[in-house]
Amino acid sequence: MRVAPLTADQWDETVDKALSGLMPAEMRNPDTAGNLVSTLLRHPKLARAFLRFNFQLLYGASLPERLRELAVLRIAHNTDCEYEWRHHVVMARDVGLTDEDIAAVTRGEAAGELDRAVLAAVDELRNDAAVSDTTWTTLSAHLDEHQLMELVFTIGCYGALAMAINTFGVEPDASTDAER
């Protein structure tokens, strides 16, 4: 661990202010916020800005949740980000992905054309910093302009987050399963 999560005695008014309006008061503590948020709060201003962007993609976007979770799982797999993987397996199941769907993500496989295009977009953005015309055409047949933009930003956001988690050494929360 390179950057340790804030300990309970370090959660002060500055930290609470950084999270206010983003998380309910009952979640603004080290026990419920988790290791990632507690680590990001080492830099309260940056944490607030990043979490506002991340929460917009997570809770305020029109991109279907199922597609978001396919993308995030592929990112977590590609970056070997255990923290992100564990959290998003739970979220993926909550939005209807099966264990078979989740296992297929690790192989870059998916049943439907749109799902395959989402996984391809993740891989293309990681490898080439752009979505290919072929993948964009497939995505465009199913998603509107806002959803296309949200997908690209979701992939970028969670890719950056995986890099930070892996670099900082954020340890998975005890409440998440270790299955992979």
PDB file of C-alpha atoms in Angstrom:
ATOM      1  CA  MET A   1       0.000   0.000   0.000  1.00  0.00           C
ATOM      2  CA  ARG A   2       1.520   3.271  -1.125  1.00  0.00           C
ATOM      3  CA  VAL A   3      -1.284   5.618  -0.080  1.00  0.00           C
ATOM      4  CA  ALA A   4      -3.099   4.514   3.052  1.00  0.00           C
ATOM      5  CA  PRO A   5      -6.789   5.229   3.616  1.00  0.00           C
ATOM      6  CA  LEU A   6      -7.559   7.944   6.136  1.00  0.00           C
ATOM      7  CA  THR A   7      -8.013   6.523   9.585  1.00  0.00           C
ATOM      8  CA  ALA A   8     -11.157   7.303  11.564  1.00  0.00           C
ATOM      9  CA  ASP A   9      -9.413   9.983  13.626  1.00  0.00           C
ATOM     10  CA  GLN A  10      -8.380  11.773  10.392  1.00  0.00           C
ATOM     11  CA  TRP A  11     -11.949  12.207   9.149  1.00  0.00           C
ATOM     12  CA  ASP A  12     -12.496  15.866   9.897  1.00  0.00           C
ATOM     13  CA  GLU A  13     -14.609  18.784   8.712  1.00  0.00           C
ATOM     14  CA  THR A  14     -12.565  19.137   5.509  1.00  0.00           C
ATOM     15  CA  VAL A  15     -13.268  15.519   4.603  1.00  0.00           C
ATOM     16  CA  ASP A  16     -16.961  15.842   5.433  1.00  0.00           C
ATOM     17  CA  LYS A  17     -17.149  19.011   3.324  1.00  0.00           C
ATOM     18  CA  ALA A  18     -15.474  17.228   0.385  1.00  0.00           C
ATOM     19  CA  LEU A  19     -18.176  14.536   0.475  1.00  0.00           C
ATOM     20  CA  SER A  20     -21.189  16.701   1.318  1.00  0.00           C
ATOM     21  CA  GLY A  21     -23.751  16.725  -1.431  1.00  0.00           C
ATOM     22  CA  LEU A  22     -22.129  13.649  -2.966  1.00  0.00           C
ATOM     23  CA  MET A  23     -22.853  11.056  -0.302  1.00  0.00           C
ATOM     24  CA  PRO A  24     -25.520  10.936   2.399  1.00  0.00           C
ATOM     25  CA  ALA A  25     -24.281  11.902   5.873  1.00  0.00           C
ATOM     26  CA  GLU A  26     -24.615   8.325   7.157  1.00  0.00           C
ATOM     27  CA  MET A  27     -22.164   7.148   4.469  1.00  0.00           C
ATOM     28  CA  ARG A  28     -19.560   9.814   5.183  1.00  0.00           C
ATOM     29  CA  ASN A  29     -17.408   7.795   7.552  1.00  0.00           C
ATOM     30  CA  PRO A  30     -14.480   5.408   7.097  1.00  0.00           C
ATOM     31  CA  ASP A  31     -16.523   2.310   7.961  1.00  0.00           C
ATOM     32  CA  THR A  32     -19.130   2.708   5.212  1.00  0.00           C
ATOM     33  CA  ALA A  33     -17.218   4.768   2.640  1.00  0.00           C
ATOM     34  CA  GLY A  34     -14.667   2.017   2.051  1.00  0.00           C
ATOM     35  CA  ASN A  35     -10.964   1.928   1.336  1.00  0.00           C
ATOM     36  CA  LEU A  36     -11.144   3.654  -2.028  1.00  0.00           C
ATOM     37  CA  VAL A  37     -13.000   6.761  -0.891  1.00  0.00           C
ATOM     38  CA  SER A  38     -10.913   6.841   2.296  1.00  0.00           C
ATOM     39  CA  THR A  39      -7.760   6.769   0.168  1.00  0.00           C
ATOM     40  CA  LEU A  40      -8.945   9.400  -2.310  1.00  0.00           C
ATOM     41  CA  LEU A  41      -9.721  11.674   0.629  1.00  0.00           C
ATOM     42  CA  ARG A  42      -5.990  12.078   1.246  1.00  0.00           C
ATOM     43  CA  HIS A  43      -6.552  14.863  -1.302  1.00  0.00           C
ATOM     44  CA  PRO A  44     -10.036  16.205  -0.425  1.00  0.00           C
ATOM     45  CA  LYS A  45     -10.374  18.723  -3.276  1.00  0.00           C
ATOM     46  CA  LEU A  46      -9.288  16.219  -5.910  1.00  0.00           C
ATOM     47  CA  ALA A  47     -11.506  13.534  -4.343  1.00  0.00           C
ATOM     48  CA  ARG A  48     -14.533  15.826  -4.522  1.00  0.00           C
ATOM     49  CA  ALA A  49     -13.928  16.723  -8.164  1.00  0.00           C
ATOM     50  CA  PHE A  50     -13.277  13.139  -9.219  1.00  0.00           C
ATOM     51  CA  LEU A  51     -16.186  11.672  -7.247  1.00  0.00           C
ATOM     52  CA  ARG A  52     -18.598  14.244  -8.692  1.00  0.00           C
ATOM     53  CA  PHE A  53     -17.583  13.127 -12.202  1.00  0.00           C
ATOM     54  CA  ASN A  54     -17.611   9.437 -11.262  1.00  0.00           C
ATOM     55  CA  PHE A  55     -20.985   9.634  -9.516  1.00  0.00           C
ATOM     56  CA  GLN A  56     -22.486  11.425 -12.540  1.00  0.00           C
ATOM     57  CA  LEU A  57     -21.467   8.464 -14.698  1.00  0.00           C
ATOM     58  CA  LEU A  58     -22.576   5.962 -12.069  1.00  0.00           C
ATOM     59  CA  TYR A  59     -25.897   7.464 -10.975  1.00  0.00           C
ATOM     60  CA  GLY A  60     -26.846  10.231 -13.420  1.00  0.00           C
ATOM     61  CA  ALA A  61     -26.094   8.823 -16.846  1.00  0.00           C
ATOM     62  CA  SER A  62     -28.585   7.547 -19.408  1.00  0.00           C
ATOM     63  CA  LEU A  63     -26.250   4.725 -20.480  1.00  0.00           C
ATOM     64  CA  PRO A  64     -27.960   1.475 -19.455  1.00  0.00           C
ATOM     65  CA  GLU A  65     -26.508   0.182 -16.181  1.00  0.00           C
ATOM     66  CA  ARG A  66     -25.940  -3.257 -17.647  1.00  0.00           C
ATOM     67  CA  LEU A  67     -23.708  -1.827 -20.390  1.00  0.00           C
ATOM     68  CA  ARG A  68     -21.854   0.325 -17.878  1.00  0.00           C
ATOM     69  CA  GLU A  69     -21.112  -2.726 -15.765  1.00  0.00           C
ATOM     70  CA  LEU A  70     -19.933  -4.757 -18.769  1.00  0.00           C
ATOM     71  CA  ALA A  71     -17.507  -1.942 -19.580  1.00  0.00           C
ATOM     72  CA  VAL A  72     -16.273  -1.536 -16.013  1.00  0.00           C
ATOM     73  CA  LEU A  73     -15.748  -5.273 -15.572  1.00  0.00           C
ATOM     74  CA  ARG A  74     -13.738  -5.407 -18.802  1.00  0.00           C
ATOM     75  CA  ILE A  75     -11.613  -2.493 -17.597  1.00  0.00           C
ATOM     76  CA  ALA A  76     -11.081  -4.129 -14.208  1.00  0.00           C
ATOM     77  CA  HIS A  77     -10.089  -7.377 -15.899  1.00  0.00           C
ATOM     78  CA  ASN A  78      -7.766  -5.692 -18.411  1.00  0.00           C
ATOM     79  CA  THR A  79      -6.022  -3.713 -15.674  1.00  0.00           C
ATOM     80  CA  ASP A  80      -6.024  -6.541 -13.126  1.00  0.00           C
ATOM     81  CA  CYS A  81      -7.750  -4.194 -10.684  1.00  0.00           C
ATOM     82  CA  GLU A  82      -9.059  -6.459  -7.950  1.00  0.00           C
ATOM     83  CA  TYR A  83     -10.749  -3.664  -5.999  1.00  0.00           C
ATOM     84  CA  GLU A  84     -12.744  -2.493  -9.018  1.00  0.00           C
ATOM     85  CA  TRP A  85     -13.508  -6.061 -10.082  1.00  0.00           C
ATOM     86  CA  ARG A  86     -14.905  -7.098  -6.694  1.00  0.00           C
ATOM     87  CA  HIS A  87     -17.138  -4.053  -6.350  1.00  0.00           C
ATOM     88  CA  HIS A  88     -18.469  -4.197  -9.865  1.00  0.00           C
ATOM     89  CA  VAL A  89     -19.171  -7.934  -9.872  1.00  0.00           C
ATOM     90  CA  VAL A  90     -21.696  -7.187  -7.137  1.00  0.00           C
ATOM     91  CA  MET A  91     -23.096  -4.235  -9.087  1.00  0.00           C
ATOM     92  CA  ALA A  92     -23.204  -6.270 -12.312  1.00  0.00           C
ATOM     93  CA  ARG A  93     -25.258  -8.972 -10.637  1.00  0.00           C
ATOM     94  CA  ASP A  94     -27.589  -6.302  -9.265  1.00  0.00           C
ATOM     95  CA  VAL A  95     -28.327  -5.086 -12.813  1.00  0.00           C
ATOM     96  CA  GLY A  96     -28.954  -8.555 -14.201  1.00  0.00           C
ATOM     97  CA  LEU A  97     -25.623  -9.875 -15.427  1.00  0.00           C
ATOM     98  CA  THR A  98     -25.237 -13.577 -14.729  1.00  0.00           C
ATOM     99  CA  ASP A  99     -22.120 -15.335 -13.507  1.00  0.00           C
ATOM    100  CA  GLU A 100     -21.781 -16.694 -17.047  1.00  0.00           C
ATOM    101  CA  ASP A 101     -21.937 -13.149 -18.480  1.00  0.00           C
ATOM    102  CA  ILE A 102     -19.326 -12.010 -15.976  1.00  0.00           C
ATOM    103  CA  ALA A 103     -16.979 -14.912 -16.737  1.00  0.00           C
ATOM    104  CA  ALA A 104     -17.335 -14.208 -20.477  1.00  0.00           C
ATOM    105  CA  VAL A 105     -16.135 -10.619 -19.939  1.00  0.00           C
ATOM    106  CA  THR A 106     -12.742 -11.962 -18.861  1.00  0.00           C
ATOM    107  CA  ARG A 107     -12.453 -13.693 -22.239  1.00  0.00           C
ATOM    108  CA  GLY A 108     -13.672 -10.646 -24.152  1.00  0.00           C
ATOM    109  CA  GLU A 109     -16.833 -12.495 -25.107  1.00  0.00           C
ATOM    110  CA  ALA A 110     -20.479 -11.508 -24.975  1.00  0.00           C
ATOM    111  CA  ALA A 111     -23.691 -12.921 -26.400  1.00  0.00           C
ATOM    112  CA  GLY A 112     -25.165  -9.942 -28.204  1.00  0.00           C
ATOM    113  CA  GLU A 113     -23.886  -7.521 -30.815  1.00  0.00           C
ATOM    114  CA  LEU A 114     -24.173  -4.486 -28.515  1.00  0.00           C
ATOM    115  CA  ASP A 115     -22.475  -6.215 -25.584  1.00  0.00           C
ATOM    116  CA  ARG A 116     -19.614  -7.307 -27.857  1.00  0.00           C
ATOM    117  CA  ALA A 117     -19.273  -3.743 -29.145  1.00  0.00           C
ATOM    118  CA  VAL A 118     -19.051  -2.403 -25.582  1.00  0.00           C
ATOM    119  CA  LEU A 119     -16.238  -4.839 -24.777  1.00  0.00           C
ATOM    120  CA  ALA A 120     -14.524  -3.958 -28.073  1.00  0.00           C
ATOM    121  CA  ALA A 121     -14.785  -0.249 -27.218  1.00  0.00           C
ATOM    122  CA  VAL A 122     -13.014  -0.857 -23.907  1.00  0.00           C
ATOM    123  CA  ASP A 123     -10.209  -2.771 -25.588  1.00  0.00           C
ATOM    124  CA  GLU A 124      -9.863  -0.270 -28.445  1.00  0.00           C
ATOM    125  CA  LEU A 125      -9.744   2.743 -26.155  1.00  0.00           C
ATOM    126  CA  ARG A 126      -7.125   1.040 -24.014  1.00  0.00           C
ATOM    127  CA  ASN A 127      -4.991  -0.006 -26.985  1.00  0.00           C
ATOM    128  CA  ASP A 128      -5.548   2.840 -29.466  1.00  0.00           C
ATOM    129  CA  ALA A 129      -7.104   5.716 -27.475  1.00  0.00           C
ATOM    130  CA  ALA A 130      -9.995   5.693 -29.965  1.00  0.00           C
ATOM    131  CA  VAL A 131     -13.027   3.573 -30.804  1.00  0.00           C
ATOM    132  CA  SER A 132     -12.812   2.096 -34.317  1.00  0.00           C
ATOM    133  CA  ASP A 133     -15.318   3.077 -36.993  1.00  0.00           C
ATOM    134  CA  THR A 134     -16.701  -0.468 -37.037  1.00  0.00           C
ATOM    135  CA  THR A 135     -17.332  -0.517 -33.293  1.00  0.00           C
ATOM    136  CA  TRP A 136     -18.718   3.046 -33.324  1.00  0.00           C
ATOM    137  CA  THR A 137     -21.167   2.125 -36.081  1.00  0.00           C
ATOM    138  CA  THR A 138     -22.427  -0.847 -34.059  1.00  0.00           C
ATOM    139  CA  LEU A 139     -22.710   1.196 -30.870  1.00  0.00           C
ATOM    140  CA  SER A 140     -24.481   4.006 -32.770  1.00  0.00           C
ATOM    141  CA  ALA A 141     -27.147   1.600 -33.966  1.00  0.00           C
ATOM    142  CA  HIS A 142     -28.160   1.008 -30.330  1.00  0.00           C
ATOM    143  CA  LEU A 143     -27.195   4.102 -28.339  1.00  0.00           C
ATOM    144  CA  ASP A 144     -28.017   7.771 -28.685  1.00  0.00           C
ATOM    145  CA  GLU A 145     -25.384  10.496 -28.770  1.00  0.00           C
ATOM    146  CA  HIS A 146     -25.448  11.121 -25.014  1.00  0.00           C
ATOM    147  CA  GLN A 147     -25.106   7.415 -24.277  1.00  0.00           C
ATOM    148  CA  LEU A 148     -22.181   7.122 -26.689  1.00  0.00           C
ATOM    149  CA  MET A 149     -20.429   9.999 -24.956  1.00  0.00           C
ATOM    150  CA  GLU A 150     -21.192   8.533 -21.528  1.00  0.00           C
ATOM    151  CA  LEU A 151     -19.760   5.180 -22.589  1.00  0.00           C
ATOM    152  CA  VAL A 152     -16.472   6.737 -23.683  1.00  0.00           C
ATOM    153  CA  PHE A 153     -16.227   8.797 -20.493  1.00  0.00           C
ATOM    154  CA  THR A 154     -17.168   5.774 -18.357  1.00  0.00           C
ATOM    155  CA  ILE A 155     -14.385   3.744 -19.918  1.00  0.00           C
ATOM    156  CA  GLY A 156     -11.923   6.596 -19.396  1.00  0.00           C
ATOM    157  CA  CYS A 157     -13.050   7.308 -15.847  1.00  0.00           C
ATOM    158  CA  TYR A 158     -12.888   3.714 -14.676  1.00  0.00           C
ATOM    159  CA  GLY A 159      -9.622   3.155 -16.524  1.00  0.00           C
ATOM    160  CA  ALA A 160      -8.088   6.118 -14.685  1.00  0.00           C
ATOM    161  CA  LEU A 161      -9.585   4.894 -11.435  1.00  0.00           C
ATOM    162  CA  ALA A 162      -8.108   1.414 -11.950  1.00  0.00           C
ATOM    163  CA  MET A 163      -4.695   2.992 -12.543  1.00  0.00           C
ATOM    164  CA  ALA A 164      -4.999   4.998  -9.342  1.00  0.00           C
ATOM    165  CA  ILE A 165      -6.226   2.014  -7.311  1.00  0.00           C
ATOM    166  CA  ASN A 166      -3.420  -0.209  -8.581  1.00  0.00           C
ATOM    167  CA  THR A 167      -0.745   2.469  -8.149  1.00  0.00           C
ATOM    168  CA  PHE A 168      -1.874   3.545  -4.674  1.00  0.00           C
ATOM    169  CA  GLY A 169      -2.278  -0.077  -3.569  1.00  0.00           C
ATOM    170  CA  VAL A 170      -5.901   0.287  -2.443  1.00  0.00           C
ATOM    171  CA  GLU A 171      -6.858  -2.964  -0.772  1.00  0.00           C
ATOM    172  CA  PRO A 172     -10.262  -4.542  -1.428  1.00  0.00           C
ATOM    173  CA  ASP A 173     -12.859  -3.939   1.237  1.00  0.00           C
ATOM    174  CA  ALA A 174     -13.463  -6.887   3.541  1.00  0.00           C
ATOM    175  CA  SER A 175     -17.161  -6.793   2.588  1.00  0.00           C
ATOM    176  CA  THR A 176     -16.462  -7.823  -1.025  1.00  0.00           C
ATOM    177  CA  ASP A 177     -16.030 -11.401  -2.209  1.00  0.00           C
ATOM    178  CA  ALA A 178     -12.647 -12.607  -3.366  1.00  0.00           C
ATOM    179  CA  GLU A 179     -14.006 -14.530  -6.348  1.00  0.00           C
ATOM    180  CA  ARG A 180     -12.482 -13.830  -9.735  1.00  0.00           C
TER     181      ARG A 180
END
